Amino acid sequence: MVKLNAKKARWMMIILVLISIMSISVSIWLLIHREPTEILAPDYAPQETEKNVETIPGDENKQADHKKNGGSVSLQYSDQLVIDLKTQTVHLFFANPGRSNQDVIIRLVIQDEVIVQSGILPPAHRITVLNVSEDVLKKLLPGGYNGLLEILYYDTESGERAMVETEIPIRITVK
Amino acid sequence: MKKTVSLILALLMMLGMCIPAAAATMTADGTQDAAVTATYVPGAAGGTVISVDVDWEDMAFTFHAEQQPVWNPETYSSSEYVAAYWEGVGTINVSNHSNTMACVTLDYAPIEGYEDVKMTFGGAAAILESAEKEHKAQTVSMTVTPFGTLPALSEEGTQIGTVKVKLVTSTEVKDKRTNENNKAAAETALIGEVKPKLDGNDDSELTESEKEILRPEYDKANELMTMVANAMSAANQGSDEYSDMELTMMVDALCAAANHLQKYVK
């Protein structure tokens, strides 16, 4: 009887060791094959205008002339923004005044990961809130982050993406 | 039965070990604590509101491949060798309408397959004073000139890369010693490494035309170096013309200019 239990225990030990090896292998596989969420910027502006966009009150500036292989933008922005985990929103201030001749798309990047990308922000429009997906927010903790606002430009006439982009380092508070 | 249950539980616990590997959580740079209670702040995010204009033009360039001499039996002579060259110079103008200093740095990111083409700027970094000082916008004009070789068979009008205009208007205040060290490192890079290569007192592989393209960028970086040195010197003597934050931005701009030039001469 004792011999039988010892035999069983040995088998149990072998099985547990095998399960441990399997678990470790799966963990290593997941770590190696974990792919970052990457959003590729389109070469032509998407048709959708950002749903949270609003007109800049009183901005009746004439759009700058379109120059060949050129562009003109006026940017107004705040260098700080807040990400609210509870409401799943980014609170920011970014305006593309009427003088610009480029549509604008904003990307918020933290530690090389795109947290949110807006729809089109046409000239004479501004944005104060952006919605963020729940999945992305799971990667953030309350506290302070250094991030980047990447501003992509698309010609308002041709929709073609400009060769010039703007990067703005910002401070982010996650609450 | 108990052993079977134990075995299943052990299996579940082991598989649970895999879950942390699949999840990723970013670490906040400042103070952070998972137990901190979140507080909703409605409305604007606060901070300084910055107003900057960015204009660019002529951002299309043509590469002329080198032309080897060709024998002409009619004239009994060969045509002249023509070295490869680029046609076109782009311009980027940045104006600061804000009541805070803005630092502008340019960088270039080539698209895959076009890594042999680089862009030089007639100044990869510039400091724009607050518009409050002279009650008008401060503007800087920077040139964009291609450098290197475009692969043959590239389609006409192919996008080969992106010029990134980085606007820095606020930055963490570094301590004075860090500023001094970074300034010294940038000065060493410019004077010790870049200048000898541009002057030809070094085993540089730069051609004369490449030196000609890079020299304006070096000159602008040198101007910036003088400006930063003067500002730091004044601050050390008690002047409050520039805040610690502004000095940090200026030193960062100088470092960016030095780093950009180093990329081309190494």
Short mmCIF file of C-alpha atoms in Angstrom, two decimals:
data_model
loop_
_atom_site.label_atom_id
_atom_site.label_comp_id
_atom_site.label_asym_id
_atom_site.label_seq_id
_atom_site.Cartn_x
_atom_site.Cartn_y
_atom_site.Cartn_z
CA MET A 1 0.00 0.00 0.00
CA VAL A 2 2.84 2.37 0.95
CA LYS A 3 4.70 1.45 -2.23
CA LEU A 4 1.60 2.22 -4.30
CA ASN A 5 1.26 5.73 -2.70
CA ALA A 6 4.92 6.47 -3.30
CA LYS A 7 4.49 5.49 -6.93
CA LYS A 8 1.42 7.71 -7.24
CA ALA A 9 3.23 10.63 -5.59
CA ARG A 10 6.11 10.26 -8.04
CA TRP A 11 3.69 10.39 -10.96
CA MET A 12 1.98 13.44 -9.46
CA MET A 13 5.37 15.12 -9.15
CA ILE A 14 6.20 14.37 -12.78
CA ILE A 15 2.84 15.76 -13.93
CA LEU A 16 3.28 18.93 -11.88
CA VAL A 17 6.79 19.46 -13.25
CA LEU A 18 5.45 19.01 -16.78
CA ILE A 19 2.65 21.51 -16.12
CA SER A 20 5.22 23.99 -14.73
CA ILE A 21 7.36 23.62 -17.85
CA MET A 22 4.27 24.16 -20.04
CA SER A 23 3.25 27.28 -18.09
CA ILE A 24 6.73 28.78 -18.31
CA SER A 25 6.87 28.01 -22.04
CA VAL A 26 3.50 29.69 -22.62
CA SER A 27 4.65 32.74 -20.59
CA ILE A 28 7.84 33.06 -22.64
CA TRP A 29 5.88 32.63 -25.89
CA LEU A 30 3.45 35.38 -24.87
CA LEU A 31 6.27 37.75 -23.92
CA ILE A 32 8.06 37.22 -27.23
CA HIS A 33 4.97 37.48 -29.42
CA ARG A 34 3.33 40.38 -27.64
CA GLU A 35 2.64 42.96 -30.36
CA PRO A 36 2.32 46.67 -29.57
CA THR A 37 -0.82 48.44 -30.69
CA GLU A 38 0.29 50.48 -33.64
CA ILE A 39 -1.89 52.85 -35.55
CA LEU A 40 -0.67 53.60 -39.04
CA ALA A 41 -1.38 57.11 -40.26
CA PRO A 42 -3.21 57.16 -43.59
CA ASP A 43 -1.52 58.84 -46.57
CA TYR A 44 -4.78 60.58 -47.41
CA ALA A 45 -7.05 62.15 -44.84
CA PRO A 46 -9.86 59.93 -43.61
CA GLN A 47 -13.30 61.22 -44.52
CA GLU A 48 -14.57 61.30 -40.97
CA THR A 49 -14.42 64.52 -39.05
CA GLU A 50 -13.71 64.15 -35.35
CA LYS A 51 -17.06 63.84 -33.58
CA ASN A 52 -15.99 66.03 -30.63
CA VAL A 53 -14.88 68.90 -32.84
CA GLU A 54 -16.39 72.35 -32.34
CA THR A 55 -16.20 75.61 -34.30
CA ILE A 56 -13.88 78.30 -32.93
CA PRO A 57 -16.23 81.16 -32.03
CA GLY A 58 -15.48 84.39 -33.89
CA ASP A 59 -12.69 82.91 -36.04
CA GLU A 60 -13.30 84.46 -39.46
CA ASN A 61 -9.67 84.41 -40.60
CA LYS A 62 -9.14 83.86 -44.31
CA GLN A 63 -7.43 80.58 -45.14
CA ALA A 64 -3.77 81.04 -46.20
CA ASP A 65 -3.04 80.58 -49.90
CA HIS A 66 -2.08 77.09 -50.99
CA LYS A 67 1.57 77.09 -52.04
CA LYS A 68 3.03 74.42 -54.29
CA ASN A 69 4.52 71.63 -52.17
CA GLY A 70 3.80 73.68 -49.10
CA GLY A 71 1.36 74.25 -46.32
CA SER A 72 0.45 76.67 -43.60
CA VAL A 73 -0.94 76.00 -40.15
CA SER A 74 -1.64 77.99 -37.04
CA LEU A 75 -1.64 75.90 -33.92
CA GLN A 76 -3.07 76.83 -30.55
CA TYR A 77 -2.71 74.30 -27.79
CA SER A 78 -2.21 73.71 -24.13
CA ASP A 79 0.97 71.93 -23.06
CA GLN A 80 -0.86 69.89 -20.43
CA LEU A 81 -3.71 67.44 -20.66
CA VAL A 82 -5.70 65.18 -18.39
CA ILE A 83 -6.77 61.60 -19.03
CA ASP A 84 -9.83 60.66 -17.01
CA LEU A 85 -9.95 56.90 -16.45
CA LYS A 86 -13.48 57.10 -15.07
CA THR A 87 -15.08 58.84 -18.05
CA GLN A 88 -12.60 57.34 -20.56
CA THR A 89 -11.82 60.75 -21.99
CA VAL A 90 -8.83 62.97 -22.69
CA HIS A 91 -9.29 66.61 -21.72
CA LEU A 92 -7.10 68.89 -23.79
CA PHE A 93 -7.12 72.15 -25.70
CA PHE A 94 -6.12 72.09 -29.34
CA ALA A 95 -7.27 74.48 -32.06
CA ASN A 96 -6.67 74.60 -35.80
CA PRO A 97 -7.49 78.25 -36.53
CA GLY A 98 -9.12 79.47 -39.76
CA ARG A 99 -5.83 80.72 -41.21
CA SER A 100 -4.59 77.11 -41.65
CA ASN A 101 -4.89 75.48 -45.05
CA GLN A 102 -4.42 72.00 -43.64
CA ASP A 103 -6.75 69.55 -41.96
CA VAL A 104 -5.21 68.21 -38.80
CA ILE A 105 -5.17 64.84 -37.06
CA ILE A 106 -3.90 64.61 -33.49
CA ARG A 107 -2.25 61.59 -31.95
CA LEU A 108 -1.46 61.26 -28.28
CA VAL A 109 1.62 59.10 -27.74
CA ILE A 110 2.91 57.82 -24.41
CA GLN A 111 6.07 55.74 -24.26
CA ASP A 112 5.96 55.12 -28.04
CA GLU A 113 2.39 53.83 -27.88
CA VAL A 114 -0.47 55.66 -29.58
CA ILE A 115 -3.11 56.19 -26.89
CA VAL A 116 -5.65 57.94 -29.07
CA GLN A 117 -5.91 59.35 -32.57
CA SER A 118 -8.52 61.95 -33.45
CA GLY A 119 -10.56 62.25 -36.60
CA ILE A 120 -10.12 65.26 -38.85
CA LEU A 121 -9.93 68.68 -37.26
CA PRO A 122 -10.67 71.14 -40.10
CA PRO A 123 -9.46 74.77 -40.07
CA ALA A 124 -11.46 77.09 -37.77
CA HIS A 125 -12.23 74.19 -35.43
CA ARG A 126 -11.00 73.13 -32.02
CA ILE A 127 -11.20 70.19 -29.71
CA THR A 128 -11.37 69.95 -25.93
CA VAL A 129 -12.20 66.30 -25.41
CA LEU A 130 -11.32 62.98 -27.06
CA ASN A 131 -12.73 59.55 -26.29
CA VAL A 132 -10.29 56.78 -25.49
CA SER A 133 -10.91 53.05 -25.71
CA GLU A 134 -11.16 51.09 -22.49
CA ASP A 135 -8.49 48.62 -23.64
CA VAL A 136 -5.89 51.37 -23.98
CA LEU A 137 -6.76 52.91 -20.63
CA LYS A 138 -6.04 49.60 -18.91
CA LYS A 139 -2.37 50.27 -19.65
CA LEU A 140 -2.31 53.52 -17.68
CA LEU A 141 -2.07 54.15 -13.97
CA PRO A 142 -3.03 57.32 -12.10
CA GLY A 143 -0.05 59.68 -12.01
CA GLY A 144 2.05 61.87 -14.27
CA TYR A 145 3.36 60.92 -17.69
CA ASN A 146 5.51 62.67 -20.27
CA GLY A 147 3.93 62.31 -23.68
CA LEU A 148 3.86 63.66 -27.19
CA LEU A 149 1.17 65.21 -29.30
CA GLU A 150 1.90 64.25 -32.89
CA ILE A 151 0.17 66.53 -35.36
CA LEU A 152 -0.33 65.21 -38.87
CA TYR A 153 -1.34 67.55 -41.70
CA TYR A 154 -3.49 66.85 -44.74
CA ASP A 155 -4.04 69.37 -47.53
CA THR A 156 -7.63 70.63 -47.44
CA GLU A 157 -7.84 70.53 -51.26
CA SER A 158 -6.05 67.32 -52.25
CA GLY A 159 -6.33 65.44 -48.94
CA GLU A 160 -2.67 64.46 -49.36
CA ARG A 161 -0.55 64.01 -46.26
CA ALA A 162 2.11 66.69 -45.81
CA MET A 163 5.81 65.91 -45.62
CA VAL A 164 5.94 67.98 -42.45
CA GLU A 165 4.66 66.86 -39.04
CA THR A 166 4.79 68.51 -35.66
CA GLU A 167 5.69 66.96 -32.32
CA ILE A 168 4.80 68.67 -29.10
CA PRO A 169 6.09 67.29 -25.79
CA ILE A 170 3.35 67.58 -23.17
CA ARG A 171 2.68 66.66 -19.58
CA ILE A 172 -0.17 64.27 -18.96
CA THR A 173 -2.03 63.71 -15.74
CA VAL A 174 -3.91 60.44 -15.48
CA LYS A 175 -6.72 60.53 -12.94
CA MET B 1 -11.13 12.74 -5.50
CA LYS B 2 -9.20 15.18 -3.31
CA LYS B 3 -6.08 14.57 -5.32
CA THR B 4 -7.91 15.23 -8.59
CA VAL B 5 -9.27 18.52 -7.23
CA SER B 6 -5.79 19.45 -5.97
CA LEU B 7 -4.33 18.66 -9.37
CA ILE B 8 -6.91 20.85 -11.17
CA LEU B 9 -6.32 23.70 -8.72
CA ALA B 10 -2.56 23.42 -9.18
CA LEU B 11 -3.04 23.51 -12.96
CA LEU B 12 -5.19 26.64 -12.73
CA MET B 13 -2.64 28.36 -10.49
CA MET B 14 0.18 27.50 -12.87
CA LEU B 15 -1.71 28.86 -15.88
CA GLY B 16 -2.43 32.01 -13.88
CA MET B 17 1.28 32.68 -14.00
CA CYS B 18 0.91 33.38 -17.74
CA ILE B 19 -1.55 36.26 -17.31
CA PRO B 20 0.96 38.94 -16.23
CA ALA B 21 3.01 38.18 -19.34
CA ALA B 22 0.07 38.98 -21.59
CA ALA B 23 -0.75 42.25 -19.87
CA ALA B 24 1.19 45.49 -20.17
CA THR B 25 0.90 48.45 -17.88
CA MET B 26 2.76 51.69 -18.45
CA THR B 27 4.66 53.21 -15.61
CA ALA B 28 3.95 56.80 -14.81
CA ASP B 29 7.00 59.06 -14.89
CA GLY B 30 6.00 61.09 -11.89
CA THR B 31 4.57 60.01 -8.61
CA GLN B 32 2.05 57.26 -8.99
CA ASP B 33 0.31 54.79 -6.80
CA ALA B 34 -2.26 52.25 -7.84
CA ALA B 35 -4.14 52.90 -4.60
CA VAL B 36 -4.56 56.65 -5.21
CA THR B 37 -8.21 57.60 -5.60
CA ALA B 38 -9.01 59.23 -8.93
CA THR B 39 -10.69 62.62 -8.82
CA TYR B 40 -12.67 63.92 -11.76
CA VAL B 41 -11.54 67.32 -13.03
CA PRO B 42 -14.10 68.70 -15.44
CA GLY B 43 -13.43 71.09 -18.30
CA ALA B 44 -10.10 72.36 -19.58
CA ALA B 45 -6.86 70.59 -18.86
CA GLY B 46 -5.04 73.75 -17.80
CA GLY B 47 -1.42 74.57 -18.61
CA THR B 48 -0.05 77.34 -20.78
CA VAL B 49 -1.84 78.06 -24.07
CA ILE B 50 0.66 78.33 -26.88
CA SER B 51 0.10 79.87 -30.30
CA VAL B 52 2.53 78.94 -33.06
CA ASP B 53 2.42 79.19 -36.87
CA VAL B 54 4.23 76.63 -39.00
CA ASP B 55 4.57 77.31 -42.74
CA TRP B 56 6.48 75.25 -45.25
CA GLU B 57 7.06 75.47 -48.98
CA ASP B 58 9.01 73.92 -51.85
CA MET B 59 9.22 70.59 -50.08
CA ALA B 60 9.80 68.70 -53.33
CA PHE B 61 13.29 67.78 -54.42
CA THR B 62 14.83 66.28 -57.55
CA PHE B 63 17.86 64.01 -57.49
CA HIS B 64 20.18 64.10 -60.51
CA ALA B 65 22.33 60.97 -60.66
CA GLU B 66 25.99 61.31 -61.60
CA GLN B 67 26.81 61.44 -65.29
CA GLN B 68 29.84 59.55 -66.48
CA PRO B 69 31.82 60.96 -69.46
CA VAL B 70 30.42 59.79 -72.81
CA TRP B 71 32.60 59.63 -75.92
CA ASN B 72 31.25 61.67 -78.82
CA PRO B 73 32.67 60.38 -82.13
CA GLU B 74 31.46 63.51 -83.92
CA THR B 75 33.53 65.89 -81.83
CA TYR B 76 36.24 63.37 -80.81
CA SER B 77 35.81 64.36 -77.23
CA SER B 78 34.11 63.12 -74.08
CA SER B 79 31.39 64.94 -72.23
CA GLU B 80 32.33 66.14 -68.77
CA TYR B 81 31.73 64.10 -65.62
CA VAL B 82 28.90 65.53 -63.57
CA ALA B 83 28.65 64.54 -59.90
CA ALA B 84 25.25 63.64 -58.45
CA TYR B 85 23.35 66.55 -57.04
CA TRP B 86 20.02 67.54 -55.56
CA GLU B 87 17.82 70.30 -56.90
CA GLY B 88 15.53 72.26 -54.64
CA VAL B 89 15.66 73.74 -51.15
CA GLY B 90 12.63 73.68 -48.88
CA THR B 91 11.83 76.26 -46.25
CA ILE B 92 10.11 75.96 -42.90
CA ASN B 93 9.08 79.10 -41.04
CA VAL B 94 7.94 78.98 -37.44
CA SER B 95 6.45 81.98 -35.62
CA ASN B 96 5.81 82.18 -31.91
CA HIS B 97 2.80 84.28 -30.88
CA SER B 98 2.87 82.99 -27.29
CA ASN B 99 3.84 84.79 -24.12
CA THR B 100 6.37 82.07 -23.44
CA MET B 101 9.64 81.07 -25.06
CA ALA B 102 9.41 78.35 -27.71
CA CYS B 103 12.20 76.08 -28.82
CA VAL B 104 12.02 74.64 -32.33
CA THR B 105 14.06 71.64 -33.42
CA LEU B 106 13.90 69.85 -36.76
CA ASP B 107 14.52 66.22 -37.44
CA TYR B 108 14.05 63.97 -40.42
CA ALA B 109 12.65 60.43 -40.49
CA PRO B 110 13.17 58.58 -43.79
CA ILE B 111 10.64 56.08 -45.06
CA GLU B 112 11.90 52.50 -45.33
CA GLY B 113 13.89 52.04 -48.51
CA TYR B 114 15.02 55.67 -48.62
CA GLU B 115 17.39 55.65 -45.65
CA ASP B 116 20.29 56.84 -47.83
CA VAL B 117 18.63 60.22 -48.19
CA LYS B 118 19.06 62.59 -45.26
CA MET B 119 18.00 66.16 -44.74
CA THR B 120 20.17 68.96 -43.48
CA PHE B 121 18.72 72.11 -42.06
CA GLY B 122 20.18 75.58 -42.08
CA GLY B 123 19.94 75.31 -38.30
CA ALA B 124 18.42 72.23 -36.71
CA ALA B 125 17.37 74.14 -33.62
CA ALA B 126 16.28 77.66 -32.82
CA ILE B 127 14.97 79.59 -29.85
CA LEU B 128 12.01 81.90 -30.27
CA GLU B 129 11.67 84.47 -27.54
CA SER B 130 8.29 85.21 -26.01
CA ALA B 131 6.17 87.57 -28.14
CA GLU B 132 5.62 89.51 -24.93
CA LYS B 133 9.16 90.94 -24.99
CA GLU B 134 8.82 93.01 -28.17
CA HIS B 135 5.04 92.78 -28.56
CA LYS B 136 5.35 90.92 -31.84
CA ALA B 137 5.73 87.36 -33.05
CA GLN B 138 9.25 85.99 -33.23
CA THR B 139 9.94 84.06 -36.45
CA VAL B 140 12.66 81.69 -37.52
CA SER B 141 13.25 80.45 -41.05
CA MET B 142 14.94 77.10 -41.51
CA THR B 143 16.03 75.54 -44.80
CA VAL B 144 15.60 71.88 -45.73
CA THR B 145 18.24 70.47 -48.10
CA PRO B 146 18.52 66.81 -49.16
CA PHE B 147 21.80 64.98 -48.75
CA GLY B 148 22.77 61.51 -49.98
CA THR B 149 21.55 59.30 -52.79
CA LEU B 150 18.02 58.56 -53.98
CA PRO B 151 17.62 54.94 -55.10
CA ALA B 152 17.31 54.51 -58.87
CA LEU B 153 13.82 53.75 -60.24
CA SER B 154 12.13 55.84 -57.55
CA GLU B 155 8.78 57.02 -58.84
CA GLU B 156 8.30 60.71 -59.54
CA GLY B 157 6.91 62.51 -56.51
CA THR B 158 7.53 59.58 -54.16
CA GLN B 159 7.33 60.53 -50.49
CA ILE B 160 10.71 59.62 -49.05
CA GLY B 161 10.33 60.77 -45.46
CA THR B 162 8.92 63.24 -43.00
CA VAL B 163 10.37 66.38 -41.50
CA LYS B 164 9.39 66.59 -37.86
CA VAL B 165 9.06 70.04 -36.37
CA LYS B 166 9.35 69.67 -32.62
CA LEU B 167 7.94 72.50 -30.55
CA VAL B 168 9.04 72.65 -26.95
CA THR B 169 7.42 75.24 -24.78
CA SER B 170 7.76 73.76 -21.35
CA THR B 171 10.20 71.35 -19.91
CA GLU B 172 11.23 69.92 -16.61
CA VAL B 173 13.64 72.23 -14.85
CA LYS B 174 16.97 70.51 -14.56
CA ASP B 175 19.44 71.47 -11.93
CA LYS B 176 22.16 73.95 -12.81
CA ARG B 177 24.90 71.31 -12.85
CA THR B 178 23.01 69.18 -15.41
CA ASN B 179 22.54 72.23 -17.62
CA GLU B 180 26.24 73.06 -17.43
CA ASN B 181 27.21 69.46 -18.23
CA ASN B 182 24.86 69.24 -21.22
CA LYS B 183 26.07 72.57 -22.53
CA ALA B 184 29.68 71.44 -22.24
CA ALA B 185 28.88 68.15 -24.03
CA ALA B 186 27.18 70.00 -26.89
CA GLU B 187 30.12 72.42 -27.17
CA THR B 188 32.58 69.50 -27.29
CA ALA B 189 30.52 67.80 -30.00
CA LEU B 190 30.40 70.93 -32.14
CA ILE B 191 33.92 72.24 -31.70
CA GLY B 192 35.79 69.01 -31.05
CA GLU B 193 34.10 66.67 -33.51
CA VAL B 194 32.18 68.59 -36.15
CA LYS B 195 34.39 71.61 -36.82
CA PRO B 196 37.58 69.66 -37.73
CA LYS B 197 35.59 67.61 -40.24
CA LEU B 198 34.10 70.69 -41.88
CA ASP B 199 37.49 72.43 -41.92
CA GLY B 200 39.12 69.41 -43.56
CA ASN B 201 41.59 68.90 -40.68
CA ASP B 202 40.36 65.38 -40.20
CA ASP B 203 40.10 62.11 -42.15
CA SER B 204 36.57 63.11 -43.06
CA GLU B 205 34.79 61.33 -45.86
CA LEU B 206 32.73 64.44 -46.54
CA THR B 207 32.97 65.84 -50.06
CA GLU B 208 33.39 69.57 -50.62
CA SER B 209 29.75 69.91 -51.67
CA GLU B 210 28.60 68.06 -48.56
CA LYS B 211 30.71 70.35 -46.39
CA GLU B 212 29.13 73.30 -48.19
CA ILE B 213 25.64 71.99 -47.37
CA LEU B 214 26.49 71.33 -43.71
CA ARG B 215 28.36 74.56 -43.02
CA PRO B 216 25.27 76.83 -42.63
CA GLU B 217 23.85 74.37 -40.12
CA TYR B 218 27.11 74.42 -38.21
CA ASP B 219 27.16 78.23 -38.28
CA LYS B 220 23.62 78.39 -36.85
CA ALA B 221 24.51 75.86 -34.15
CA ASN B 222 27.58 77.95 -33.34
CA GLU B 223 25.41 81.07 -33.00
CA LEU B 224 23.11 79.14 -30.70
CA MET B 225 26.13 78.00 -28.68
CA THR B 226 27.22 81.62 -28.18
CA MET B 227 23.69 82.65 -27.20
CA VAL B 228 23.40 79.82 -24.67
CA ALA B 229 26.89 80.51 -23.27
CA ASN B 230 26.02 84.20 -22.77
CA ALA B 231 22.68 83.38 -21.15
CA MET B 232 24.28 80.83 -18.81
CA SER B 233 27.08 83.23 -17.93
CA ALA B 234 24.60 86.02 -17.17
CA ALA B 235 22.51 83.65 -15.05
CA ASN B 236 25.62 82.62 -13.11
CA GLN B 237 26.24 86.29 -12.34
CA GLY B 238 22.75 86.68 -10.94
CA SER B 239 20.82 87.94 -13.99
CA ASP B 240 17.16 86.93 -14.08
CA GLU B 241 16.65 87.62 -17.79
CA TYR B 242 16.02 83.92 -18.38
CA SER B 243 14.26 81.56 -15.98
CA ASP B 244 15.74 78.16 -15.09
CA MET B 245 13.16 76.56 -17.37
CA GLU B 246 14.13 78.79 -20.28
CA LEU B 247 17.83 78.05 -19.73
CA THR B 248 17.05 74.35 -19.76
CA MET B 249 15.15 74.71 -23.03
CA MET B 250 18.04 76.64 -24.57
CA VAL B 251 20.57 74.00 -23.51
CA ASP B 252 18.29 71.24 -24.86
CA ALA B 253 18.03 73.10 -28.18
CA LEU B 254 21.82 73.38 -28.37
CA CYS B 255 22.16 69.64 -27.66
CA ALA B 256 19.61 68.84 -30.38
CA ALA B 257 21.53 71.00 -32.88
CA ALA B 258 24.84 69.34 -31.96
CA ASN B 259 23.35 65.83 -32.13
CA HIS B 260 21.83 66.47 -35.54
CA LEU B 261 25.12 67.67 -37.00
CA GLN B 262 27.03 64.77 -35.50
CA LYS B 263 24.80 62.34 -37.43
CA TYR B 264 26.25 63.65 -40.69
CA VAL B 265 29.89 63.87 -39.85
CA LYS B 266 30.38 60.52 -38.12
#
